Amino acid sequence: MRGFAAAHMKGRVPLSTVGRLLAECAGMRGASGNVFHSSEAHNPYLRPQGGAASVRSEKLLIAGDRLPQASVLPELYAELMPEVAAAVGADALYPHGDVMNRYYYNVYRPGHELGWHYDNSAFGVNILLSPAADGGALQYAACASEADVAAVVAAAPSAPLAHEVPLAPGDVVVFRGRDYLHRVSPVRSGERVNVILCYGARPDERLHADTKRQFFGRADAE
């Protein structure tokens, strides 16, 4: 796991904070207009020139601009920034310019998954709040060629071995998603709830409007 995970901070977020975040997420799910149901077929490279759609992803997403004023997530985001910078070897990181993408909740219900893919950003930060009862594992594979990628997606016998990152509530994983094929396996029962944090290598980095529509269902923060 050392190659995929730049850092695995076990129990980094106190369980009391995990509980507050889960309660916050549940409260926002109960309010109209907060949740975007993301469902799409895509290729592992998340770009049109990456070939035909061969995997699917489906989840519920609550963007950062929907957070209540009293949320502890912005404070946690700022607190973790220097630790994430140290993990990825950066002199400094900056708050992402798009508030909706700066921090957001992912909820995976039974039947949901995040298909095999490579990220466009150099690294990602994942905080597990609640694991699914069955399924919903963060998995990765080291692929040396497009043939390896196709084999992993097809679950072929010749595919490189897929590894699972063991996560418990409060764990923070800084992972190299651009270098390793990875996914969240299908949830079979229960719900998987996690937070994604995004930092910028430069001040005021922003997503393209089309990317925001794809990920959040809209281009502008509210």
mmCIF file of C-alpha atoms in Angstrom:
data_model
loop_
_atom_site.group_PDB
_atom_site.id
_atom_site.type_symbol
_atom_site.label_atom_id
_atom_site.label_comp_id
_atom_site.label_asym_id
_atom_site.label_seq_id
_atom_site.Cartn_x
_atom_site.Cartn_y
_atom_site.Cartn_z
ATOM 1 C CA MET A 1 0.000 0.000 0.000
ATOM 2 C CA ARG A 2 2.958 2.321 0.439
ATOM 3 C CA GLY A 3 3.056 3.268 -3.248
ATOM 4 C CA PHE A 4 -0.637 4.098 -3.508
ATOM 5 C CA ALA A 5 -0.969 5.849 -0.157
ATOM 6 C CA ALA A 6 1.307 8.827 0.401
ATOM 7 C CA ALA A 7 0.019 8.745 3.978
ATOM 8 C CA HIS A 8 -2.470 6.667 5.965
ATOM 9 C CA MET A 9 -3.282 8.564 9.155
ATOM 10 C CA LYS A 10 -5.121 5.980 11.235
ATOM 11 C CA GLY A 11 -7.643 7.491 13.634
ATOM 12 C CA ARG A 12 -6.517 11.014 12.698
ATOM 13 C CA VAL A 13 -10.031 12.451 13.012
ATOM 14 C CA PRO A 14 -11.467 11.947 16.535
ATOM 15 C CA LEU A 15 -14.590 9.807 16.672
ATOM 16 C CA SER A 16 -16.440 12.718 18.298
ATOM 17 C CA THR A 17 -15.755 14.776 15.152
ATOM 18 C CA VAL A 18 -16.689 11.815 12.946
ATOM 19 C CA GLY A 19 -20.037 11.697 14.761
ATOM 20 C CA ARG A 20 -20.634 15.409 14.191
ATOM 21 C CA LEU A 21 -19.831 15.066 10.492
ATOM 22 C CA LEU A 22 -22.145 12.076 10.094
ATOM 23 C CA ALA A 23 -24.944 13.997 11.821
ATOM 24 C CA GLU A 24 -24.281 16.996 9.576
ATOM 25 C CA CYS A 25 -24.383 14.834 6.460
ATOM 26 C CA ALA A 26 -27.628 13.170 7.571
ATOM 27 C CA GLY A 27 -29.194 16.565 8.244
ATOM 28 C CA MET A 28 -28.261 17.897 4.827
ATOM 29 C CA ARG A 29 -29.597 14.770 3.136
ATOM 30 C CA GLY A 30 -32.962 15.514 4.707
ATOM 31 C CA ALA A 31 -33.153 19.007 3.176
ATOM 32 C CA SER A 32 -34.362 19.501 -0.377
ATOM 33 C CA GLY A 33 -31.796 20.414 -3.022
ATOM 34 C CA ASN A 34 -28.642 19.488 -1.108
ATOM 35 C CA VAL A 35 -27.961 16.083 -2.657
ATOM 36 C CA PHE A 36 -26.791 15.387 -6.195
ATOM 37 C CA HIS A 37 -27.384 11.831 -7.388
ATOM 38 C CA SER A 38 -24.359 11.176 -9.600
ATOM 39 C CA SER A 39 -24.693 8.229 -11.997
ATOM 40 C CA GLU A 40 -22.615 7.751 -15.116
ATOM 41 C CA ALA A 41 -20.825 5.291 -17.364
ATOM 42 C CA HIS A 42 -17.229 6.252 -18.131
ATOM 43 C CA ASN A 43 -13.848 4.910 -19.132
ATOM 44 C CA PRO A 44 -11.034 4.441 -16.580
ATOM 45 C CA TYR A 45 -9.227 7.581 -17.768
ATOM 46 C CA LEU A 46 -12.189 9.954 -17.206
ATOM 47 C CA ARG A 47 -11.655 11.634 -20.558
ATOM 48 C CA PRO A 48 -13.351 11.289 -23.967
ATOM 49 C CA GLN A 49 -10.163 10.149 -25.706
ATOM 50 C CA GLY A 50 -9.708 7.396 -23.119
ATOM 51 C CA GLY A 51 -11.932 4.978 -25.020
ATOM 52 C CA ALA A 52 -15.448 3.664 -24.680
ATOM 53 C CA ALA A 53 -17.279 3.673 -21.368
ATOM 54 C CA SER A 54 -16.480 0.382 -19.664
ATOM 55 C CA VAL A 55 -17.209 1.075 -15.977
ATOM 56 C CA ARG A 56 -19.991 2.775 -14.018
ATOM 57 C CA SER A 57 -20.070 5.038 -10.997
ATOM 58 C CA GLU A 58 -23.029 5.955 -8.841
ATOM 59 C CA LYS A 59 -23.225 7.792 -5.514
ATOM 60 C CA LEU A 60 -24.888 10.634 -3.651
ATOM 61 C CA LEU A 61 -22.826 13.809 -3.317
ATOM 62 C CA ILE A 62 -23.164 16.901 -1.117
ATOM 63 C CA ALA A 63 -20.945 19.751 -2.290
ATOM 64 C CA GLY A 64 -18.962 22.046 -0.012
ATOM 65 C CA ASP A 65 -21.053 25.130 -0.703
ATOM 66 C CA ARG A 66 -24.053 23.393 0.895
ATOM 67 C CA LEU A 67 -22.410 23.100 4.327
ATOM 68 C CA PRO A 68 -24.130 24.770 7.281
ATOM 69 C CA GLN A 69 -22.389 27.756 8.807
ATOM 70 C CA ALA A 70 -21.520 25.825 11.962
ATOM 71 C CA SER A 71 -19.804 22.976 10.090
ATOM 72 C CA VAL A 72 -16.492 21.768 11.517
ATOM 73 C CA LEU A 73 -15.331 20.619 8.082
ATOM 74 C CA PRO A 74 -13.652 23.912 7.022
ATOM 75 C CA GLU A 75 -11.628 23.938 10.258
ATOM 76 C CA LEU A 76 -10.587 20.300 9.761
ATOM 77 C CA TYR A 77 -9.663 21.083 6.152
ATOM 78 C CA ALA A 78 -7.319 23.893 7.252
ATOM 79 C CA GLU A 79 -5.864 21.796 10.071
ATOM 80 C CA LEU A 80 -4.966 18.940 7.730
ATOM 81 C CA MET A 81 -3.471 21.111 4.980
ATOM 82 C CA PRO A 82 0.161 21.172 6.268
ATOM 83 C CA GLU A 83 0.035 17.442 7.014
ATOM 84 C CA VAL A 84 -1.158 16.680 3.494
ATOM 85 C CA ALA A 85 1.534 18.973 2.052
ATOM 86 C CA ALA A 86 4.204 17.090 3.987
ATOM 87 C CA ALA A 87 2.819 13.752 2.792
ATOM 88 C CA VAL A 88 3.016 14.713 -0.891
ATOM 89 C CA GLY A 89 6.308 16.602 -0.587
ATOM 90 C CA ALA A 90 4.860 20.031 -1.376
ATOM 91 C CA ASP A 91 6.341 23.221 0.073
ATOM 92 C CA ALA A 92 2.812 24.561 0.405
ATOM 93 C CA LEU A 93 -0.771 23.826 -0.562
ATOM 94 C CA TYR A 94 -3.673 26.238 -0.975
ATOM 95 C CA PRO A 95 -7.429 26.085 -0.474
ATOM 96 C CA HIS A 96 -9.110 24.992 -3.681
ATOM 97 C CA GLY A 97 -10.711 27.915 -5.500
ATOM 98 C CA ASP A 98 -14.047 26.137 -5.973
ATOM 99 C CA VAL A 99 -15.816 25.895 -2.623
ATOM 100 C CA MET A 100 -18.105 23.131 -3.880
ATOM 101 C CA ASN A 101 -15.035 21.015 -4.685
ATOM 102 C CA ARG A 102 -12.940 22.030 -1.652
ATOM 103 C CA TYR A 103 -14.641 19.459 0.558
ATOM 104 C CA TYR A 104 -17.663 17.291 -0.100
ATOM 105 C CA TYR A 105 -19.520 14.261 1.204
ATOM 106 C CA ASN A 106 -19.884 11.013 -0.731
ATOM 107 C CA VAL A 107 -22.620 8.564 0.235
ATOM 108 C CA TYR A 108 -22.694 5.104 -1.334
ATOM 109 C CA ARG A 109 -25.935 3.171 -0.902
ATOM 110 C CA PRO A 110 -26.499 -0.491 -1.830
ATOM 111 C CA GLY A 111 -25.795 -0.882 -5.536
ATOM 112 C CA HIS A 112 -23.580 2.209 -5.648
ATOM 113 C CA GLU A 113 -19.881 2.126 -6.518
ATOM 114 C CA LEU A 114 -17.021 4.217 -7.872
ATOM 115 C CA GLY A 115 -15.756 2.430 -10.957
ATOM 116 C CA TRP A 116 -12.095 1.750 -11.729
ATOM 117 C CA HIS A 117 -10.411 4.984 -12.789
ATOM 118 C CA TYR A 118 -7.400 7.284 -12.651
ATOM 119 C CA ASP A 119 -7.764 10.762 -11.140
ATOM 120 C CA ASN A 120 -6.865 13.900 -13.056
ATOM 121 C CA SER A 121 -5.284 15.430 -9.939
ATOM 122 C CA ALA A 122 -1.932 14.250 -8.560
ATOM 123 C CA PHE A 123 -3.377 13.218 -5.195
ATOM 124 C CA GLY A 124 -6.619 12.966 -3.268
ATOM 125 C CA VAL A 125 -7.579 12.983 0.398
ATOM 126 C CA ASN A 126 -10.245 10.611 1.703
ATOM 127 C CA ILE A 127 -11.676 10.606 5.240
ATOM 128 C CA LEU A 128 -13.788 7.568 6.072
ATOM 129 C CA LEU A 129 -16.739 8.378 8.322
ATOM 130 C CA SER A 130 -18.720 5.152 8.110
ATOM 131 C CA PRO A 131 -17.957 1.898 6.253
ATOM 132 C CA ALA A 132 -20.597 -0.137 4.463
ATOM 133 C CA ALA A 133 -21.745 -3.332 6.147
ATOM 134 C CA ASP A 134 -20.692 -5.262 3.031
ATOM 135 C CA GLY A 135 -18.655 -3.951 0.101
ATOM 136 C CA GLY A 136 -17.572 -0.355 -0.430
ATOM 137 C CA ALA A 137 -13.835 -1.036 -0.110
ATOM 138 C CA LEU A 138 -11.171 1.341 -1.410
ATOM 139 C CA GLN A 139 -9.085 -0.770 -3.799
ATOM 140 C CA TYR A 140 -6.180 -0.061 -6.130
ATOM 141 C CA ALA A 141 -4.032 -1.812 -8.729
ATOM 142 C CA ALA A 142 -0.612 -0.986 -10.178
ATOM 143 C CA CYS A 143 -0.955 -1.209 -13.957
ATOM 144 C CA ALA A 144 1.998 -1.039 -16.348
ATOM 145 C CA SER A 145 -0.018 -0.855 -19.582
ATOM 146 C CA GLU A 146 -3.443 -0.232 -21.063
ATOM 147 C CA ALA A 147 -3.765 -4.002 -21.365
ATOM 148 C CA ASP A 148 -3.325 -4.269 -17.585
ATOM 149 C CA VAL A 149 -6.033 -1.642 -17.073
ATOM 150 C CA ALA A 150 -8.434 -3.494 -19.365
ATOM 151 C CA ALA A 151 -7.705 -6.754 -17.540
ATOM 152 C CA VAL A 152 -8.437 -5.216 -14.113
ATOM 153 C CA VAL A 153 -11.689 -3.682 -15.357
ATOM 154 C CA ALA A 154 -12.731 -7.027 -16.853
ATOM 155 C CA ALA A 155 -11.598 -8.940 -13.729
ATOM 156 C CA ALA A 156 -9.549 -11.176 -16.022
ATOM 157 C CA PRO A 157 -7.328 -13.908 -14.522
ATOM 158 C CA SER A 158 -4.276 -12.160 -16.003
ATOM 159 C CA ALA A 159 -5.040 -8.838 -14.251
ATOM 160 C CA PRO A 160 -2.564 -7.303 -11.814
ATOM 161 C CA LEU A 161 -3.490 -8.006 -8.227
ATOM 162 C CA ALA A 162 -5.979 -5.557 -6.722
ATOM 163 C CA HIS A 163 -5.155 -4.436 -3.184
ATOM 164 C CA GLU A 164 -7.556 -3.161 -0.536
ATOM 165 C CA VAL A 165 -6.840 -0.253 1.799
ATOM 166 C CA PRO A 166 -8.107 -1.190 5.285
ATOM 167 C CA LEU A 167 -9.993 1.813 6.639
ATOM 168 C CA ALA A 168 -11.756 2.548 9.911
ATOM 169 C CA PRO A 169 -13.884 5.582 10.853
ATOM 170 C CA GLY A 170 -11.635 8.614 11.352
ATOM 171 C CA ASP A 171 -8.844 7.352 9.082
ATOM 172 C CA VAL A 172 -7.389 9.828 6.585
ATOM 173 C CA VAL A 173 -5.753 8.527 3.401
ATOM 174 C CA VAL A 174 -3.691 10.729 1.096
ATOM 175 C CA PHE A 175 -3.507 8.735 -2.113
ATOM 176 C CA ARG A 176 -1.851 9.011 -5.519
ATOM 177 C CA GLY A 177 -4.939 8.615 -7.663
ATOM 178 C CA ARG A 178 -3.311 9.810 -10.879
ATOM 179 C CA ASP A 179 -0.670 7.062 -10.737
ATOM 180 C CA TYR A 180 -2.776 4.111 -9.568
ATOM 181 C CA LEU A 181 -5.982 2.660 -10.940
ATOM 182 C CA HIS A 182 -8.476 2.625 -8.066
ATOM 183 C CA ARG A 183 -12.124 2.263 -7.163
ATOM 184 C CA VAL A 184 -14.708 1.930 -4.403
ATOM 185 C CA SER A 185 -16.102 -1.575 -4.802
ATOM 186 C CA PRO A 186 -19.886 -2.077 -5.099
ATOM 187 C CA VAL A 187 -21.795 -1.650 -1.844
ATOM 188 C CA ARG A 188 -23.895 -4.719 -1.124
ATOM 189 C CA SER A 189 -25.465 -3.639 2.165
ATOM 190 C CA GLY A 190 -25.381 -0.644 4.486
ATOM 191 C CA GLU A 191 -23.960 2.734 3.479
ATOM 192 C CA ARG A 192 -20.435 4.005 3.006
ATOM 193 C CA VAL A 193 -19.991 7.675 3.940
ATOM 194 C CA ASN A 194 -16.761 9.570 3.385
ATOM 195 C CA VAL A 195 -15.430 13.074 2.898
ATOM 196 C CA ILE A 196 -13.144 14.102 0.040
ATOM 197 C CA LEU A 197 -10.763 17.055 0.532
ATOM 198 C CA CYS A 198 -9.202 18.865 -2.425
ATOM 199 C CA TYR A 199 -6.258 21.260 -2.178
ATOM 200 C CA GLY A 200 -4.541 23.353 -4.836
ATOM 201 C CA ALA A 201 -0.870 23.387 -5.777
ATOM 202 C CA ARG A 202 -1.368 27.078 -6.661
ATOM 203 C CA PRO A 203 -3.651 29.783 -5.266
ATOM 204 C CA ASP A 204 -7.233 29.820 -6.598
ATOM 205 C CA GLU A 205 -7.068 26.634 -8.658
ATOM 206 C CA ARG A 206 -10.484 25.919 -10.152
ATOM 207 C CA LEU A 207 -12.282 23.194 -12.050
ATOM 208 C CA HIS A 208 -13.533 23.626 -15.595
ATOM 209 C CA ALA A 209 -17.269 24.338 -15.733
ATOM 210 C CA ASP A 210 -17.930 21.073 -17.619
ATOM 211 C CA THR A 211 -16.130 19.101 -14.903
ATOM 212 C CA LYS A 212 -18.250 20.738 -12.203
ATOM 213 C CA ARG A 213 -21.432 19.901 -14.104
ATOM 214 C CA GLN A 214 -20.259 16.294 -14.375
ATOM 215 C CA PHE A 215 -19.316 15.930 -10.698
ATOM 216 C CA PHE A 216 -21.818 18.228 -8.974
ATOM 217 C CA GLY A 217 -24.667 18.648 -11.463
ATOM 218 C CA ARG A 218 -24.076 22.406 -11.727
ATOM 219 C CA ALA A 219 -21.313 24.824 -12.655
ATOM 220 C CA ASP A 220 -21.673 27.539 -10.017
ATOM 221 C CA ALA A 221 -21.527 27.556 -6.232
ATOM 222 C CA GLU A 222 -24.583 28.754 -4.341
#
